[in-house]
Tab-separated table of C-alpha atoms in Angstrom:
chain	number	residue	atom	x	y	z
E	1220	MET	CA	-128.878	57.535	-26.513
E	1221	ALA	CA	-128.424	61.241	-25.882
E	1222	LEU	CA	-124.934	62.651	-25.666
E	1223	THR	CA	-124.402	64.247	-22.251
E	1224	ILE	CA	-121.528	66.324	-20.925
E	1225	SER	CA	-120.200	63.430	-18.818
E	1226	LYS	CA	-120.255	61.051	-21.813
E	1227	SER	CA	-118.591	63.704	-23.970
E	1228	GLU	CA	-115.850	64.187	-21.390
E	1229	LEU	CA	-115.219	60.444	-21.199
E	1230	ILE	CA	-115.112	60.040	-24.990
E	1231	GLY	CA	-113.001	63.193	-25.226
E	1232	VAL	CA	-110.316	61.806	-22.923
E	1233	PHE	CA	-110.251	58.563	-24.927
E	1234	VAL	CA	-109.794	60.465	-28.202
E	1235	GLU	CA	-107.237	62.742	-26.544
E	1236	SER	CA	-105.211	59.714	-25.402
E	1237	LEU	CA	-105.177	58.292	-28.942
E	1238	ALA	CA	-104.163	61.651	-30.397
E	1239	TYR	CA	-101.474	62.000	-27.724
E	1240	GLY	CA	-99.975	58.669	-28.813
E	1241	VAL	CA	-99.682	59.991	-32.366
E	1242	TYR	CA	-98.276	63.241	-31.020
E	1243	LEU	CA	-95.566	61.373	-29.095
E	1244	MET	CA	-94.342	59.782	-32.333
E	1245	VAL	CA	-94.290	63.133	-34.131
E	1246	PHE	CA	-92.608	64.817	-31.161
E	1247	ASN	CA	-89.943	62.117	-31.024
E	1248	GLN	CA	-89.196	62.694	-34.700
E	1249	CYS	CA	-89.251	66.440	-34.085
E	1250	MET	CA	-86.620	66.258	-31.342
E	1251	TYR	CA	-84.477	63.846	-33.377
E	1252	VAL	CA	-84.463	66.280	-36.293
E	1253	LEU	CA	-83.627	69.236	-34.035
E	1254	ARG	CA	-80.788	67.327	-32.355
E	1255	LYS	CA	-79.435	66.276	-35.731
E	1256	ARG	CA	-79.659	69.836	-36.965
E	1257	ARG	CA	-77.894	71.087	-33.853
E	1258	SER	CA	-74.890	68.849	-34.576
E	1259	SER	CA	-74.456	70.378	-38.035
E	1260	SER	CA	-75.549	73.961	-37.452
E	1261	ARG	CA	-77.110	76.231	-34.896
E	1262	PRO	CA	-80.809	75.386	-34.572
E	1263	SER	CA	-83.420	78.101	-34.419
E	1264	GLY	CA	-84.321	78.845	-30.826
E	1265	TYR	CA	-87.995	79.343	-31.549
E	1266	LEU	CA	-88.256	75.817	-32.974
E	1267	ILE	CA	-86.836	74.189	-29.832
E	1268	GLY	CA	-88.786	76.506	-27.540
E	1269	THR	CA	-92.079	75.819	-29.298
E	1270	ALA	CA	-91.555	72.041	-29.403
E	1271	VAL	CA	-90.600	71.707	-25.728
E	1272	SER	CA	-93.264	74.133	-24.476
E	1273	LEU	CA	-96.018	72.358	-26.389
E	1274	PHE	CA	-94.881	68.956	-25.101
E	1275	ILE	CA	-94.939	70.078	-21.451
E	1276	LEU	CA	-98.321	71.814	-21.746
E	1277	ILE	CA	-100.002	69.040	-23.769
E	1278	THR	CA	-98.747	66.328	-21.411
E	1279	ALA	CA	-99.969	68.245	-18.354
E	1280	HIS	CA	-103.348	68.768	-20.060
E	1281	LEU	CA	-103.761	65.011	-20.596
E	1282	VAL	CA	-102.768	64.236	-17.002
E	1283	ILE	CA	-105.383	66.673	-15.669
E	1284	ASP	CA	-108.068	65.219	-17.960
E	1285	ILE	CA	-107.330	61.676	-16.758
E	1286	LEU	CA	-107.398	62.867	-13.143
E	1287	ARG	CA	-110.757	64.568	-13.687
E	1288	ASN	CA	-112.196	61.405	-15.253
E	1289	MET	CA	-111.025	59.279	-12.341
E	1290	GLN	CA	-112.577	61.655	-9.838
E	1291	ALA	CA	-115.830	61.929	-11.772
E	1292	PHE	CA	-116.425	58.177	-12.075
E	1293	THR	CA	-114.770	56.799	-8.919
E	1294	ALA	CA	-114.758	59.513	-6.217
E	1295	ASP	CA	-118.392	58.989	-5.116
E	1296	GLU	CA	-119.868	55.946	-6.828
E	1297	ALA	CA	-122.725	55.716	-4.345
E	1298	LYS	CA	-124.108	59.115	-5.321
E	1299	PRO	CA	-126.527	58.978	-8.280
E	1300	ASN	CA	-125.426	60.835	-11.413
E	1301	TYR	CA	-122.247	61.971	-9.700
E	1302	PRO	CA	-120.286	62.291	-13.000
E	1303	THR	CA	-122.927	64.710	-14.292
E	1304	ILE	CA	-122.755	66.714	-11.064
E	1305	TYR	CA	-118.950	66.721	-11.145
E	1306	TYR	CA	-118.690	67.924	-14.732
E	1307	SER	CA	-121.360	70.558	-14.119
E	1308	THR	CA	-119.078	72.178	-11.554
E	1309	PHE	CA	-116.747	74.386	-13.565
E	1310	ASN	CA	-114.978	76.333	-10.819
E	1311	THR	CA	-112.872	73.435	-9.489
E	1312	TRP	CA	-109.108	73.876	-9.467
E	1313	GLN	CA	-108.724	70.942	-11.869
E	1314	ASN	CA	-111.017	72.531	-14.444
E	1315	ILE	CA	-109.403	75.947	-14.044
E	1316	LEU	CA	-105.944	74.427	-14.472
E	1317	LYS	CA	-107.131	72.472	-17.517
E	1318	SER	CA	-108.496	75.642	-19.122
E	1319	THR	CA	-105.293	77.504	-18.287
E	1320	LEU	CA	-103.215	74.800	-19.977
E	1321	TYR	CA	-105.456	74.830	-23.042
E	1322	VAL	CA	-105.210	78.608	-23.357
E	1323	ALA	CA	-101.423	78.346	-23.010
E	1324	VAL	CA	-101.220	75.668	-25.738
E	1325	THR	CA	-103.330	77.843	-28.022
E	1326	LEU	CA	-101.216	80.935	-27.415
E	1327	VAL	CA	-97.926	79.081	-28.002
E	1328	SER	CA	-99.216	77.680	-31.295
E	1329	ASP	CA	-100.613	81.080	-32.309
E	1330	ALA	CA	-97.277	82.721	-31.544
E	1331	PHE	CA	-95.517	80.080	-33.633
E	1332	ILE	CA	-97.660	80.496	-36.736
E	1333	LEU	CA	-97.516	84.292	-36.370
E	1334	TYR	CA	-93.711	84.217	-36.245
E	1335	ARG	CA	-93.586	81.802	-39.199
E	1336	SER	CA	-95.620	84.160	-41.360
E	1337	PHE	CA	-93.469	87.087	-40.173
E	1338	ILE	CA	-90.266	85.253	-41.176
E	1339	LEU	CA	-91.683	83.997	-44.443
E	1340	TRP	CA	-92.597	87.521	-45.506
E	1341	GLY	CA	-89.066	88.793	-44.953
E	1342	ARG	CA	-89.687	90.129	-41.426
E	1343	ASN	CA	-92.207	92.595	-42.789
E	1344	CYS	CA	-93.713	94.309	-39.728
E	1345	LEU	CA	-96.540	95.806	-41.764
E	1346	ILE	CA	-97.711	92.372	-42.893
E	1347	ALA	CA	-97.607	90.970	-39.336
E	1348	ALA	CA	-99.134	94.030	-37.630
E	1349	PHE	CA	-102.818	93.036	-37.758
E	1350	PRO	CA	-102.264	89.361	-36.814
E	1351	PHE	CA	-100.074	90.571	-33.946
E	1352	LEU	CA	-102.893	92.801	-32.655
E	1353	LEU	CA	-105.241	89.811	-32.821
E	1354	PHE	CA	-102.695	87.785	-30.866
E	1355	ILE	CA	-102.540	90.433	-28.111
E	1356	ALA	CA	-106.348	90.463	-27.966
E	1357	ASP	CA	-106.311	86.666	-27.727
E	1358	ILE	CA	-104.010	86.820	-24.699
E	1359	ALA	CA	-106.296	89.302	-22.938
E	1360	ILE	CA	-109.462	87.320	-23.661
E	1361	GLY	CA	-107.779	84.059	-22.637
E	1362	VAL	CA	-106.746	85.445	-19.258
E	1363	PHE	CA	-110.214	86.914	-18.696
E	1364	TRP	CA	-111.783	83.578	-19.699
E	1365	VAL	CA	-109.844	81.664	-17.031
E	1366	TYR	CA	-110.673	84.307	-14.420
E	1367	THR	CA	-114.383	84.221	-15.277
E	1368	LEU	CA	-114.361	80.428	-15.100
E	1369	SER	CA	-113.377	80.642	-11.443
E	1370	LEU	CA	-116.532	82.675	-10.780
E	1371	VAL	CA	-119.012	80.235	-12.353
E	1372	VAL	CA	-121.402	78.767	-9.782
E	1373	PRO	CA	-122.364	75.059	-9.864
E	1374	GLY	CA	-125.283	74.304	-12.169
E	1375	GLU	CA	-124.838	77.438	-14.279
E	1376	ASN	CA	-125.344	76.907	-18.030
E	1377	VAL	CA	-121.899	77.178	-19.564
E	1378	PHE	CA	-123.448	77.692	-23.011
E	1379	ALA	CA	-125.613	80.655	-22.031
E	1380	ASP	CA	-123.776	82.773	-19.482
E	1381	ALA	CA	-121.120	85.460	-19.836
E	1382	LEU	CA	-118.432	82.786	-19.949
E	1383	SER	CA	-119.817	81.487	-23.236
E	1384	VAL	CA	-119.404	84.940	-24.763
E	1385	LEU	CA	-115.732	85.022	-23.790
E	1386	VAL	CA	-115.177	81.502	-25.103
E	1387	LYS	CA	-116.762	82.373	-28.462
E	1388	ILE	CA	-114.704	85.562	-28.714
E	1389	PHE	CA	-111.512	83.671	-27.842
E	1390	TYR	CA	-112.120	80.988	-30.470
E	1391	SER	CA	-113.205	83.547	-33.066
E	1392	ILE	CA	-110.098	85.706	-32.606
E	1393	THR	CA	-107.881	82.613	-32.680
E	1394	LEU	CA	-109.582	81.415	-35.857
E	1395	ALA	CA	-109.311	84.830	-37.516
E	1396	MET	CA	-105.611	85.103	-36.712
E	1397	ASN	CA	-104.910	81.574	-37.923
E	1398	VAL	CA	-106.867	82.055	-41.153
E	1399	ILE	CA	-104.920	85.261	-41.883
E	1400	CYS	CA	-101.536	83.681	-41.102
E	1401	THR	CA	-102.463	80.500	-42.975
E	1402	SER	CA	-103.445	82.547	-46.029
E	1403	LEU	CA	-100.237	84.585	-45.863
E	1404	ILE	CA	-98.078	81.465	-45.623
E	1405	ALA	CA	-99.938	79.609	-48.368
E	1406	PHE	CA	-99.858	82.604	-50.712
E	1407	LYS	CA	-96.142	83.144	-50.179
E	1408	ILE	CA	-95.292	79.486	-50.764
E	1409	LEU	CA	-97.384	79.440	-53.941
E	1410	LYS	CA	-95.594	82.575	-55.086
E	1411	ILE	CA	-92.184	80.996	-54.448
E	1412	GLN	CA	-93.172	77.799	-56.246
E	1413	LYS	CA	-94.345	79.823	-59.232
E	1414	VAL	CA	-91.019	81.679	-59.380
E	1415	VAL	CA	-88.911	78.515	-59.363
E	1416	ALA	CA	-91.272	76.406	-61.497
E	1417	PRO	CA	-89.220	76.886	-64.719
E	1418	PHE	CA	-86.145	75.441	-62.969
E	1419	THR	CA	-87.733	72.435	-61.267
E	1420	ARG	CA	-88.563	68.977	-62.454
E	1421	ASN	CA	-91.506	68.595	-64.780
E	1422	GLY	CA	-94.393	66.215	-64.288
E	1423	GLU	CA	-95.054	66.674	-60.587
E	1424	SER	CA	-98.728	66.701	-59.684
E	1425	SER	CA	-100.534	69.654	-58.172
E	1426	THR	CA	-101.444	67.459	-55.186
E	1427	PHE	CA	-97.745	66.949	-54.450
E	1428	ARG	CA	-97.193	70.703	-54.530
E	1429	LEU	CA	-100.234	71.512	-52.386
E	1430	LEU	CA	-99.486	68.975	-49.643
E	1431	PRO	CA	-96.506	70.874	-48.114
E	1432	ILE	CA	-98.540	74.077	-48.294
E	1433	MET	CA	-101.328	72.483	-46.274
E	1434	VAL	CA	-98.863	71.120	-43.706
E	1435	GLU	CA	-96.813	74.292	-43.305
E	1436	SER	CA	-99.766	76.673	-43.143
E	1437	GLY	CA	-101.473	74.699	-40.369
E	1438	CYS	CA	-104.813	74.748	-42.183
E	1439	ALA	CA	-105.919	71.603	-40.311
E	1440	TYR	CA	-105.811	73.589	-37.066
E	1441	SER	CA	-107.950	76.346	-38.568
E	1442	ALA	CA	-110.490	73.783	-39.774
E	1443	LEU	CA	-110.656	72.221	-36.300
E	1444	LEU	CA	-111.208	75.644	-34.737
E	1445	ALA	CA	-114.131	76.232	-37.099
E	1446	ILE	CA	-115.670	72.894	-36.030
E	1447	MET	CA	-115.132	73.815	-32.394
E	1448	ILE	CA	-116.967	77.117	-32.815
E	1449	GLY	CA	-119.802	75.352	-34.637
E	1450	THR	CA	-120.360	72.770	-31.896
E	1451	TYR	CA	-120.143	75.387	-29.142
E	1452	THR	CA	-122.580	77.739	-30.888
E	1453	SER	CA	-125.064	74.883	-31.351
E	1454	ASN	CA	-124.852	74.072	-27.609
E	1455	SER	CA	-123.720	70.539	-28.417
E	1456	PRO	CA	-121.930	68.516	-25.727
E	1457	ALA	CA	-119.760	67.183	-28.566
E	1458	MET	CA	-117.786	70.384	-28.053
E	1459	PHE	CA	-116.079	68.755	-25.053
E	1460	ILE	CA	-114.863	65.866	-27.242
E	1461	ILE	CA	-113.177	68.301	-29.606
E	1462	LEU	CA	-111.937	70.499	-26.755
E	1463	ASN	CA	-110.220	67.600	-24.980
E	1464	SER	CA	-108.562	66.317	-28.142
E	1465	MET	CA	-107.578	69.772	-29.416
E	1466	SER	CA	-104.312	70.046	-27.466
E	1467	PRO	CA	-102.547	66.933	-28.858
E	1468	ILE	CA	-103.860	67.711	-32.350
E	1469	ILE	CA	-102.294	71.166	-32.068
E	1470	GLY	CA	-99.066	69.423	-31.092
E	1471	ILE	CA	-99.260	67.101	-34.112
E	1472	VAL	CA	-99.889	69.956	-36.552
E	1473	PHE	CA	-97.165	72.286	-35.365
E	1474	SER	CA	-94.607	69.587	-34.591
E	1475	SER	CA	-95.031	68.446	-38.200
E	1476	VAL	CA	-94.186	71.975	-39.322
E	1477	ILE	CA	-91.116	71.992	-37.047
E	1478	VAL	CA	-89.991	68.670	-38.550
E	1479	ARG	CA	-90.216	70.120	-42.051
E	1480	VAL	CA	-88.292	73.212	-40.991
E	1481	GLY	CA	-85.648	71.176	-39.200
E	1482	LEU	CA	-85.162	68.907	-42.214
E	1483	GLY	CA	-84.777	71.893	-44.487
E	1484	LEU	CA	-87.942	70.980	-46.388
E	1485	SER	CA	-89.777	74.113	-45.356
E	1486	HIS	CA	-89.767	77.710	-46.432
E	1487	GLY	CA	-88.711	80.725	-44.448
E	1488	ASP	CA	-86.264	79.238	-41.987
E	1489	SER	CA	-82.624	79.666	-42.887
E	1490	HIS	CA	-79.257	80.074	-41.272
E	1491	ARG	CA	-76.240	81.930	-42.590
E	1492	ALA	CA	-72.679	80.759	-42.730
E	1493	ASN	CA	-69.844	82.904	-44.037
E	1494	GLY	CA	-72.274	85.410	-45.425
E	1495	THR	CA	-74.174	82.982	-47.623
E	1496	MET	CA	-77.322	81.023	-47.100
E	1497	SER	CA	-76.980	77.274	-46.810
E	1498	SER	CA	-79.505	74.501	-46.916
E	1499	SER	CA	-79.591	70.794	-46.221
E	1500	ARG	CA	-82.293	70.233	-48.809
E	1501	ASN	CA	-81.326	68.575	-52.077
E	1502	ILE	CA	-82.680	70.292	-55.178
E	1503	ARG	CA	-82.630	68.753	-58.611
E	1504	TRP	CA	-82.533	71.540	-61.171
E	1505	THR	CA	-83.420	70.753	-64.767
E	1506	SER	CA	-83.204	72.909	-67.824
E	1507	ARG	CA	-85.359	73.306	-70.870
E	1508	ARG	CA	-82.239	73.864	-72.941
E	1509	ALA	CA	-80.015	71.259	-74.572
E	1510	SER	CA	-78.888	68.572	-72.198
E	1511	SER	CA	-76.036	66.099	-71.845
E	1512	ARG	CA	-75.431	63.152	-69.561
E	1513	LEU	CA	-73.004	62.687	-66.734
E	1514	PRO	CA	-70.618	59.746	-66.941
E	1515	ASN	CA	-72.192	56.589	-65.509
E	1516	SER	CA	-75.477	58.379	-65.093
E	1517	GLY	CA	-78.742	58.120	-66.929
E	1518	GLN	CA	-79.908	61.550	-65.827
E	1519	PRO	CA	-79.929	64.457	-68.287
E	1520	THR	CA	-77.815	67.423	-67.211
E	1521	TYR	CA	-77.585	71.043	-68.105
E	1522	SER	CA	-74.744	71.303	-70.566
E	1523	GLY	CA	-74.012	75.026	-70.455
E	1524	PRO	CA	-70.424	76.248	-70.604
E	1525	PHE	CA	-69.266	74.055	-67.690
E	1526	PRO	CA	-68.048	70.464	-68.098
E	1527	TYR	CA	-70.693	68.047	-66.811
E	1528	GLY	CA	-72.681	70.938	-65.457
E	1529	GLY	CA	-70.431	71.347	-62.378
E	1530	VAL	CA	-70.073	74.941	-61.212
E	1531	GLN	CA	-69.108	76.650	-57.993
E	1532	VAL	CA	-71.872	79.079	-57.076
E	1533	SER	CA	-73.150	80.901	-54.032
E	1534	LEU	CA	-76.652	79.967	-53.026
E	1535	GLN	CA	-77.305	83.615	-52.361
E	1536	GLN	CA	-76.332	84.292	-55.969
E	1537	SER	CA	-78.679	81.585	-57.106
E	1538	ILE	CA	-81.543	83.259	-55.316
E	1539	HIS	CA	-80.833	86.648	-56.802
E	1540	THR	CA	-80.248	85.248	-60.261
E	1541	HIS	CA	-83.387	83.189	-60.581
E	1542	ALA	CA	-85.819	84.650	-58.047
E	1543	ASP	CA	-84.740	88.091	-57.020
E	1544	ASP	CA	-88.148	88.889	-55.545
E	1545	ILE	CA	-87.743	86.319	-52.773
E	1546	PRO	CA	-86.702	87.798	-49.377
E	1547	ASP	CA	-83.279	86.923	-48.013
E	1548	ASP	CA	-84.835	85.142	-45.048
E	1549	ILE	CA	-86.487	82.551	-47.271
E	1550	GLU	CA	-84.391	79.496	-47.810
E	1551	ASN	CA	-83.930	78.118	-51.264
E	1552	ASP	CA	-85.172	74.653	-50.444
E	1553	ILE	CA	-88.486	74.399	-52.272
E	1554	SER	CA	-90.561	71.423	-51.285
E	1555	ASP	CA	-91.209	70.119	-54.793
E	1556	SER	CA	-87.533	70.132	-55.830
E	1557	HIS	CA	-84.346	68.207	-55.030
E	1558	THR	CA	-80.597	69.422	-54.853
E	1559	GLU	CA	-77.258	67.743	-54.662
E	1560	TYR	CA	-74.953	69.893	-52.554
E	1561	LYS	CA	-71.353	68.946	-51.888
E	1562	SER	CA	-68.449	70.881	-50.403
E	1563	GLY	CA	-69.931	74.309	-50.983
E	1564	SER	CA	-70.661	73.714	-54.668
E	1565	PHE	CA	-73.699	72.804	-56.737
E	1566	ARG	CA	-73.563	70.127	-59.371
E	1567	VAL	CA	-76.399	71.124	-61.636
E	1568	LEU	CA	-78.209	67.917	-62.585
């Protein structure tokens, strides 16, 4: 049974609804973490703005898709092949609004990953310059795409006309920008992990260290964009399945990053209090030197010159002492470590 555009749209809405259910769970956790963080410290505005904007846009996108499905399969049941005719008409206000929402979701997520890479690299404008230019180009192409969609006449081949060129350019620029930002984020996190490796627990697998890198860099989104381009280039109606489900998947990917940032498990998002950097992440530091044991504890501790390893230190000092090549904007909560932080002091365990 051949896959048609109408079947792809129907399957796409089903997959989108399932993905939206997963997204709702992640979004709920995301907002809980941000509210909890707000009670203890000032949350980053871009985290709240990104989370709320994505939720509004993704929800509206699903509503429009459900409305389009209802109209396609119930508006004129007496007319033969009406769903095919309906979905072959691309200049309807519902389809234009759907495309506008999708472009908006893409741009919000692109802006988020661009800003994350900018922060992670110590607000280095030179590093973010080229991805920023790609982002500006993406905005221009996205606006032109929506405008061109309003000019498409019924029955026109969406895979062969000028609109298809704009769509391919839009996806290609988005993919290029995301690959660059993903690579920058992954490289920086690997660099940080390498710097702190001598001070972290031994025996942790490489899979455990790579998992947070994959989550934070948003590589799943880049992979999905590559699949989208492949299906569109091959003129496959399966493209509409991926297109419909793309919005909630974007929400899942980037809300997961926001959760990690809000929990203090991520890199590159920090807040300052009294001139020093603070973190809610617990880090367990171990030493390769001689060790002792805390009273009533089976864990080895760094003996050093301090009784039981307890020492009042500034986290900013810790960064400069052990990893002075890490920018100030990068928090010292590495994902493969754990810290016990109490009353402004570190108890080195």
